[in-house]
Coordinates of C-alpha atoms in Angstrom, one line a residue:
M1 CA 0.0 0.0 0.0
G2 CA 1.4 3.4 -1.0
A3 CA 1.9 6.2 1.5
E4 CA -0.6 8.7 0.0
S5 CA -1.7 10.7 3.1
Q6 CA -0.3 14.0 4.1
E7 CA 1.0 12.4 7.3
W8 CA 2.9 9.7 5.4
N9 CA 4.2 12.4 3.0
E10 CA 5.7 14.3 6.0
F11 CA 7.2 11.0 7.2
C12 CA 8.8 10.3 3.8
H13 CA 10.1 13.8 3.5
A14 CA 11.7 13.6 7.0
I15 CA 13.6 10.4 6.1
R16 CA 14.9 11.9 2.9
K17 CA 15.9 15.1 4.5
R18 CA 17.7 13.4 7.4
R19 CA 19.5 11.0 5.1
E20 CA 20.7 13.9 2.8
E21 CA 21.9 16.0 5.8
Y22 CA 23.9 13.1 7.3
P23 CA 25.0 12.8 4.4
M24 CA 24.2 9.3 3.3
T25 CA 23.2 7.6 0.0
Q26 CA 20.2 5.4 -0.2
R27 CA 22.5 2.4 -0.7
Q28 CA 24.4 3.2 2.5
L29 CA 21.2 3.6 4.5
G30 CA 19.9 0.3 3.1
E31 CA 23.1 -1.5 4.0
L32 CA 23.0 0.0 7.5
I33 CA 19.5 -1.3 8.2
R34 CA 20.0 -4.5 6.1
W35 CA 17.5 -3.7 3.4
N36 CA 18.0 -3.3 -0.3
Y37 CA 18.5 0.4 -1.3
S38 CA 15.6 0.1 -3.8
M39 CA 13.3 -0.2 -0.8
V40 CA 14.7 3.0 0.7
S41 CA 13.9 4.7 -2.5
R42 CA 10.3 3.4 -2.3
W43 CA 9.9 4.5 1.3
E44 CA 11.2 8.0 0.5
S45 CA 9.0 8.4 -2.5
G46 CA 5.9 7.1 -0.7
A47 CA 5.5 4.2 -3.0
L48 CA 5.5 1.8 0.0
T49 CA 4.8 2.2 3.7
P50 CA 7.5 0.7 5.9
S51 CA 6.7 -1.7 8.8
A52 CA 7.1 -0.8 12.4
E53 CA 10.4 -2.6 12.6
V54 CA 11.7 -0.7 9.6
I55 CA 10.6 2.7 11.2
E56 CA 12.5 1.8 14.4
A57 CA 15.6 0.9 12.4
L58 CA 15.4 4.1 10.3
D59 CA 15.1 6.2 13.4
A60 CA 18.2 4.6 14.9
A61 CA 20.3 4.6 11.7
L62 CA 19.5 8.3 11.1
N63 CA 20.1 9.3 14.7
A64 CA 16.7 10.9 14.7
G65 CA 16.1 10.7 18.5
G66 CA 12.5 9.5 18.0
E67 CA 11.5 12.0 15.4
V68 CA 11.0 9.3 12.7
I69 CA 9.1 7.1 15.1
S70 CA 6.9 10.1 16.1
L71 CA 6.0 10.9 12.5
G72 CA 5.4 7.2 11.8
L73 CA 3.1 6.9 14.7
Q74 CA 1.1 10.0 13.7
A75 CA 0.7 8.7 10.2
A76 CA -0.4 5.3 11.5
V77 CA -2.9 6.8 13.9
A78 CA -4.3 9.0 11.0
D79 CA -4.6 5.8 8.9
S80 CA -6.4 4.1 11.8
N81 CA -8.8 7.1 12.1
R82 CA -9.6 7.1 8.4
L83 CA -10.2 3.3 8.3
R84 CA -12.3 3.5 11.4
K85 CA -14.4 6.3 9.9
G86 CA -14.9 4.2 6.8
T87 CA -16.1 1.3 8.9
V88 CA -18.5 3.5 10.8
E89 CA -20.0 5.0 7.7
A90 CA -20.4 1.6 6.1
K91 CA -22.0 0.2 9.2
A92 CA -23.8 3.2 10.7
S93 CA -26.4 1.0 12.5
T94 CA -24.2 -1.8 13.8
R95 CA -21.5 -2.1 16.5
D96 CA -20.8 -5.7 17.0
E97 CA -17.9 -7.6 18.5
S98 CA -16.0 -8.0 15.2
E99 CA -16.0 -4.2 14.7
D100 CA -14.7 -3.6 18.2
M101 CA -11.9 -6.0 17.5
D102 CA -11.1 -4.2 14.2
R103 CA -10.8 -0.9 16.1
R104 CA -8.6 -2.5 18.7
R105 CA -6.4 -4.0 16.0
L106 CA -6.1 -0.7 14.2
M107 CA -5.1 1.2 17.3
R108 CA -2.6 -1.5 18.2
D109 CA -1.1 -1.4 14.8
A110 CA -0.6 2.4 15.3
A111 CA 0.9 1.7 18.7
A112 CA 3.3 -0.9 17.3
V113 CA 5.1 1.8 15.3
A114 CA 6.4 3.2 18.6
V115 CA 6.6 0.3 21.0
G116 CA 8.4 -2.2 18.8
G117 CA 6.9 -4.0 15.8
A118 CA 8.1 -7.4 16.8
V119 CA 6.9 -7.2 20.4
A120 CA 3.5 -5.5 19.9
P121 CA 1.7 -8.5 18.3
V122 CA 2.9 -10.8 21.0
L123 CA 1.9 -8.2 23.7
A124 CA -1.6 -7.8 22.1
T125 CA -2.1 -11.6 22.0
L126 CA -1.0 -12.1 25.6
T127 CA -3.1 -9.2 26.8
D128 CA -6.2 -10.7 25.1
A129 CA -5.5 -14.1 26.6
W130 CA -5.0 -12.7 30.1
Q131 CA -8.2 -10.7 29.9
S132 CA -10.1 -13.7 28.6
S133 CA -8.8 -15.9 31.5
E134 CA -10.1 -13.5 34.2
P135 CA -13.6 -14.3 35.6
R136 CA -16.1 -11.5 34.7
I137 CA -18.0 -9.6 37.4
P138 CA -21.6 -10.9 37.3
G139 CA -23.6 -8.8 34.8
A140 CA -20.4 -7.1 33.5
T141 CA -18.1 -7.6 30.5
V142 CA -14.9 -7.0 32.6
S143 CA -13.3 -8.4 35.6
Q144 CA -12.1 -6.4 38.7
E145 CA -8.6 -7.4 37.8
M146 CA -8.9 -5.7 34.4
I147 CA -10.2 -2.5 35.9
D148 CA -7.3 -2.6 38.5
D149 CA -4.8 -3.2 35.7
W150 CA -6.0 -0.2 33.7
E151 CA -5.7 2.0 36.9
D152 CA -2.2 0.7 37.4
A153 CA -1.5 1.3 33.7
A154 CA -2.5 5.0 34.1
D155 CA 0.2 5.4 36.9
V156 CA 2.8 3.8 34.6
H157 CA 1.9 6.2 31.7
V158 CA 2.2 9.2 34.0
K159 CA 5.7 8.2 35.0
R160 CA 6.7 7.5 31.4
A161 CA 5.4 10.9 30.3
Y162 CA 8.1 12.6 32.3
V163 CA 10.9 10.9 30.4
D164 CA 9.7 9.6 27.1
A165 CA 8.8 11.4 23.9
P166 CA 5.0 12.2 23.6
A167 CA 4.5 9.9 20.6
I168 CA 6.0 7.0 22.6
V169 CA 3.6 7.6 25.5
L170 CA 0.7 8.1 23.2
A171 CA 1.3 4.7 21.6
G172 CA 0.9 2.9 24.9
L173 CA -2.1 4.9 25.8
A174 CA -3.7 4.1 22.5
A175 CA -3.4 0.4 23.1
D176 CA -4.8 0.5 26.6
F177 CA -7.8 2.8 25.7
A178 CA -8.6 0.7 22.7
D179 CA -8.9 -2.3 25.1
M180 CA -11.3 -0.3 27.4
A181 CA -13.4 1.2 24.6
P182 CA -15.7 -1.8 23.8
H183 CA -16.5 -2.2 27.5
L184 CA -17.3 1.5 27.9
S185 CA -20.0 1.3 25.2
R186 CA -21.8 -1.7 26.9
F187 CA -24.0 -1.9 29.9
Q188 CA -22.2 -2.6 33.2
P189 CA -23.5 -2.7 36.8
E190 CA -23.3 0.8 38.3
S191 CA -20.2 0.2 40.5
V192 CA -18.4 -1.5 37.6
D193 CA -19.3 1.3 35.3
R194 CA -17.9 3.9 37.7
G195 CA -14.6 2.0 38.2
L196 CA -14.2 1.5 34.4
A197 CA -15.0 5.2 33.8
R198 CA -12.5 6.3 36.4
A199 CA -9.6 4.4 34.7
A200 CA -10.7 5.5 31.3
A201 CA -10.9 9.2 32.4
R202 CA -7.3 9.1 33.6
H203 CA -6.2 7.6 30.2
A204 CA -8.3 10.2 28.3
A205 CA -6.6 13.1 30.2
L206 CA -3.2 11.7 29.4
I207 CA -4.1 11.2 25.7
A208 CA -5.3 14.8 25.5
G209 CA -2.1 16.0 27.0
K210 CA 0.1 14.0 24.6
W211 CA -1.9 15.2 21.6
F212 CA -1.4 18.7 22.9
D213 CA 2.4 18.1 23.2
L214 CA 2.5 17.0 19.6
G215 CA 0.6 20.1 18.4
Y216 CA -2.7 18.4 17.6
H217 CA -4.9 20.8 19.4
R218 CA -8.2 19.7 17.9
E219 CA -7.5 16.1 19.0
A220 CA -6.5 17.4 22.4
H221 CA -9.7 19.3 22.9
R222 CA -11.8 16.3 21.8
W223 CA -10.1 14.1 24.5
W224 CA -10.4 16.8 27.2
K225 CA -14.1 16.8 26.5
K226 CA -14.1 13.0 26.7
T227 CA -12.2 13.3 30.0
R228 CA -14.9 15.5 31.6
T229 CA -17.7 13.1 30.4
L230 CA -15.9 10.1 31.9
S231 CA -15.1 11.9 35.1
E232 CA -18.8 12.7 35.6
R233 CA -19.7 9.1 34.8
A234 CA -17.2 8.0 37.4
G235 CA -19.0 10.1 40.1
D236 CA -15.7 11.1 41.5
T237 CA -15.6 14.9 42.1
L238 CA -11.9 15.0 43.2
L239 CA -10.9 13.0 40.1
A240 CA -12.8 15.5 38.0
A241 CA -11.1 18.4 39.8
W242 CA -7.7 16.9 39.2
L243 CA -8.2 16.1 35.6
I244 CA -9.8 19.5 34.7
G245 CA -6.8 21.0 36.4
W246 CA -4.5 19.1 34.1
E247 CA -6.4 20.6 31.2
A248 CA -5.7 24.1 32.5
A249 CA -2.1 23.2 33.1
Y250 CA -1.6 22.2 29.5
R251 CA -3.7 24.9 27.9
R252 CA -1.9 27.7 29.7
Q253 CA 1.2 26.9 27.7
D254 CA -0.5 27.4 24.3
P255 CA 0.4 30.8 23.0
D256 CA -2.9 30.9 21.0
E257 CA -5.0 30.4 24.1
D258 CA -6.8 33.2 26.0
L259 CA -5.2 33.0 29.4
N260 CA -8.2 34.5 31.1
A261 CA -10.4 31.7 29.7
V262 CA -7.8 29.2 30.9
L263 CA -7.8 30.9 34.3
A264 CA -11.6 30.3 34.5
I265 CA -10.9 26.5 33.9
A266 CA -8.3 26.4 36.7
Q267 CA -10.8 28.2 39.0
L268 CA -13.5 25.7 38.1
A269 CA -11.1 22.9 39.0
R270 CA -10.2 24.5 42.3
R271 CA -13.9 24.9 43.2
L272 CA -14.6 21.3 42.4
A273 CA -11.7 20.3 44.7
G274 CA -13.6 21.8 47.7
D275 CA -12.0 23.0 50.9
R276 CA -10.7 19.8 52.4
P277 CA -6.9 19.4 51.9
S278 CA -6.1 17.1 49.0
L279 CA -3.6 16.9 46.2
P280 CA -6.1 18.1 43.6
L281 CA -6.8 21.2 45.7
V282 CA -3.1 21.9 46.1
D283 CA -2.4 21.4 42.4
N284 CA -5.3 23.6 41.3
C285 CA -4.5 26.4 43.7
G286 CA -0.9 26.3 42.4
S287 CA -2.1 26.2 38.8
E288 CA -4.3 29.3 39.4
A289 CA -1.3 31.1 40.9
Q290 CA 0.9 30.3 37.9
I291 CA -1.7 31.6 35.4
L292 CA -2.1 34.8 37.3
A293 CA 1.7 35.3 37.2
M294 CA 1.7 34.7 33.5
L295 CA -1.0 37.3 33.1
G296 CA 1.2 39.8 34.9
R297 CA -1.2 39.9 38.0
H298 CA 1.8 39.4 40.3
D299 CA 0.3 40.5 43.6
E300 CA -2.7 38.1 43.0
A301 CA -0.3 35.4 42.0
I302 CA 1.7 35.6 45.2
A303 CA -1.5 35.7 47.3
A304 CA -2.8 32.6 45.5
W305 CA 0.6 30.9 46.0
R306 CA 0.4 31.5 49.8
V307 CA -3.1 29.8 49.7
T308 CA -1.4 26.9 47.9
E309 CA 1.3 26.6 50.5
E310 CA -1.3 26.6 53.3
A311 CA -3.3 23.9 51.6
F312 CA -0.1 21.8 51.2
D313 CA 0.8 22.2 54.9
R314 CA -2.7 20.9 55.8
L315 CA -2.4 17.7 53.8
P316 CA -2.8 14.5 55.8
S317 CA 0.5 12.8 56.5
G318 CA 1.4 10.1 54.0
I319 CA 0.0 11.8 51.0
T320 CA 2.7 12.4 48.4
A321 CA 2.5 14.0 44.9
P322 CA 3.4 11.9 41.8
D323 CA 6.1 14.5 41.1
P324 CA 8.1 15.0 44.3
G325 CA 9.2 18.5 43.2
S326 CA 5.9 19.8 41.9
M327 CA 5.6 22.5 44.6
H328 CA 9.1 23.7 43.9
Y329 CA 8.4 23.7 40.2
A330 CA 5.2 25.8 40.7
R331 CA 7.1 28.3 42.9
S332 CA 9.8 28.6 40.3
V333 CA 7.2 29.4 37.6
I334 CA 5.5 32.0 39.7
Y335 CA 8.6 33.8 40.9
T336 CA 10.4 33.6 37.5
F337 CA 7.5 35.6 36.0
V338 CA 7.2 37.9 39.1
G339 CA 10.9 38.7 38.8
D340 CA 11.9 37.6 42.4
A341 CA 15.3 36.0 41.6
K342 CA 15.9 34.8 45.1
Q343 CA 12.6 33.0 45.5
A344 CA 12.9 31.5 42.0
S345 CA 16.5 30.4 42.5
D346 CA 15.7 28.9 45.9
A347 CA 12.8 26.9 44.3
Q348 CA 15.2 25.6 41.6
S349 CA 17.9 24.7 44.1
A350 CA 15.4 22.8 46.2
T351 CA 15.0 20.3 43.3
E352 CA 18.6 19.2 43.2
G353 CA 18.9 15.5 43.4
L354 CA 15.1 14.9 42.7
Y355 CA 15.4 14.5 38.9
Q356 CA 17.5 12.7 36.4
P357 CA 18.7 15.0 33.5
E358 CA 16.2 13.4 31.1
H359 CA 13.2 14.1 33.3
R360 CA 10.8 16.6 31.8
T361 CA 10.7 18.7 35.0
A362 CA 14.5 19.0 35.1
T363 CA 14.4 20.4 31.5
L364 CA 11.6 22.9 32.3
L365 CA 13.4 24.1 35.4
A366 CA 16.6 24.7 33.4
F367 CA 14.6 27.0 31.1
H368 CA 13.4 28.9 34.3
N369 CA 17.1 29.4 35.3
A370 CA 17.9 30.7 31.8
A371 CA 15.0 33.1 32.2
L372 CA 16.5 34.5 35.4
Q373 CA 19.7 35.1 33.5
S374 CA 17.7 36.7 30.7
R375 CA 16.5 39.5 32.9
T376 CA 20.0 40.9 33.4
D377 CA 21.8 39.4 30.5
P378 CA 19.3 38.6 27.7
A379 CA 22.0 37.4 25.3
Q380 CA 23.4 34.9 27.8
G381 CA 19.9 33.8 28.9
A382 CA 18.8 33.2 25.3
Q383 CA 22.0 31.4 24.5
R384 CA 21.6 29.1 27.5
A385 CA 18.0 28.3 26.4
L386 CA 19.3 27.4 22.9
Q387 CA 21.8 25.1 24.4
I388 CA 19.2 23.3 26.4
M389 CA 17.0 22.9 23.4
E390 CA 19.8 21.6 21.2
R391 CA 20.6 18.9 23.7
L392 CA 17.0 17.6 23.5
P393 CA 16.1 14.9 20.9
A394 CA 13.8 16.4 18.3
A395 CA 10.9 14.2 19.4
R396 CA 11.0 15.8 22.9
R397 CA 10.9 19.4 21.7
D398 CA 7.2 19.5 22.2
I399 CA 4.7 22.3 22.8
R400 CA 5.3 22.5 26.6
V401 CA 9.1 22.5 26.2
K402 CA 8.9 25.4 23.8
A403 CA 6.5 27.2 26.1
A404 CA 9.1 27.0 28.9
A405 CA 11.8 28.3 26.6
R406 CA 9.6 31.2 25.6
I407 CA 9.6 32.4 29.2
V408 CA 13.2 33.5 28.5
L409 CA 11.8 35.8 25.8
K410 CA 8.9 37.1 27.9
V411 CA 11.0 38.3 30.8
A412 CA 13.9 39.8 28.7
P413 CA 14.1 43.6 28.4
E414 CA 12.3 45.1 25.5
E415 CA 15.5 46.4 24.0
A416 CA 16.9 42.9 23.7
R417 CA 14.5 41.8 20.9
G418 CA 17.1 42.4 18.2
L419 CA 19.9 40.3 19.7
P420 CA 20.9 37.4 17.5
A421 CA 20.4 34.7 20.2
V422 CA 17.0 36.2 21.1
R423 CA 15.9 36.2 17.5
E424 CA 17.1 32.6 17.0
L425 CA 15.3 31.4 20.1
R426 CA 12.1 33.1 19.0
A427 CA 12.2 31.4 15.6
L428 CA 12.9 28.0 17.2
T429 CA 10.1 28.3 19.7
T430 CA 7.4 29.5 17.3
S431 CA 8.0 27.0 14.6
Q432 CA 5.7 24.0 14.2
S433 CA 8.6 21.6 14.3
A434 CA 11.8 21.8 16.1

């Protein structure tokens, strides 16, 4: 099957561009990945679509840092969506078991691009076998073990999101949500339905976030809407507060968003969290403070941050955040925008030893540090931000990473706009692809 879609065309162009920049001939690339050079020519021209194993090999051979895998995943997901749409239009009045299996297969094929073509089919078969072996809850199509497993999977995906490229995380999420989808559409006993909806809501929020990171804002908004629907279905107000807060945390980093509208979402999430100390309350108070700081409402931001600290101090013992440095990170954001170098520096120093260099939060904090430099030495601050960006694999230079880098530009003096490093950083952080 030829690669005729726009997504596959972008994939083909990326292979050809990277090979030529190496520089490397088609024959040399073919020898490196142990394929005939004529196949390389067909992949680059779009005459043939490469398998998941080939996409992995191309990414490694071209030292693409996940970029080729990311583009391949996006193209495969787009193919899945088109094929699924065709199935729905052809069978508008039916949704039987075979159609559900087709949907799961399509999504798993997309996921295989990023998680390893050779392993994915085995994983899918064993997952199906494991689920089939578990006794179903009376009146339900799922077992309690399946629901618990999807809850555990959400925790795993959260941890992976801190270190892996968005496309890689999205692949795993796609496979898991595709497993849940058939059961969500069928009748379940009320308690089962709530548990299933809770696990699905957490996955949906993460899926929305990864689409956002990849720049697919329409898809992100679709999944945030799905998140809210599933949260309501789960009947868990704290869960809804937390996940709506995630939505605000992502959307505040989109330069095209109205920050006042995003502030309203954060305030809704805070109200849903209630007054009793909880992690969702702390997170949402902190998110509101960060947005106020970004809006230039510095006194309000500091007041909101003090409320956040009070809520954090009232948390019951034993409750820990998924990200151990989340409070320090939030304080760093707020005081970097406010311009209090001591508070921001103290927050950044407090995270020493908490994160490995490849951890997302470590990268974002490094940009905050560059922003502090930018206030007094904009050329040095911008150059520092460029160095951070250059060290990142292309697949990890996503929307939120670029948003953190843009803080350097926002806090720099007005007269610094014409500096070469500032202009270069602005071009790099406003482009669609890094």
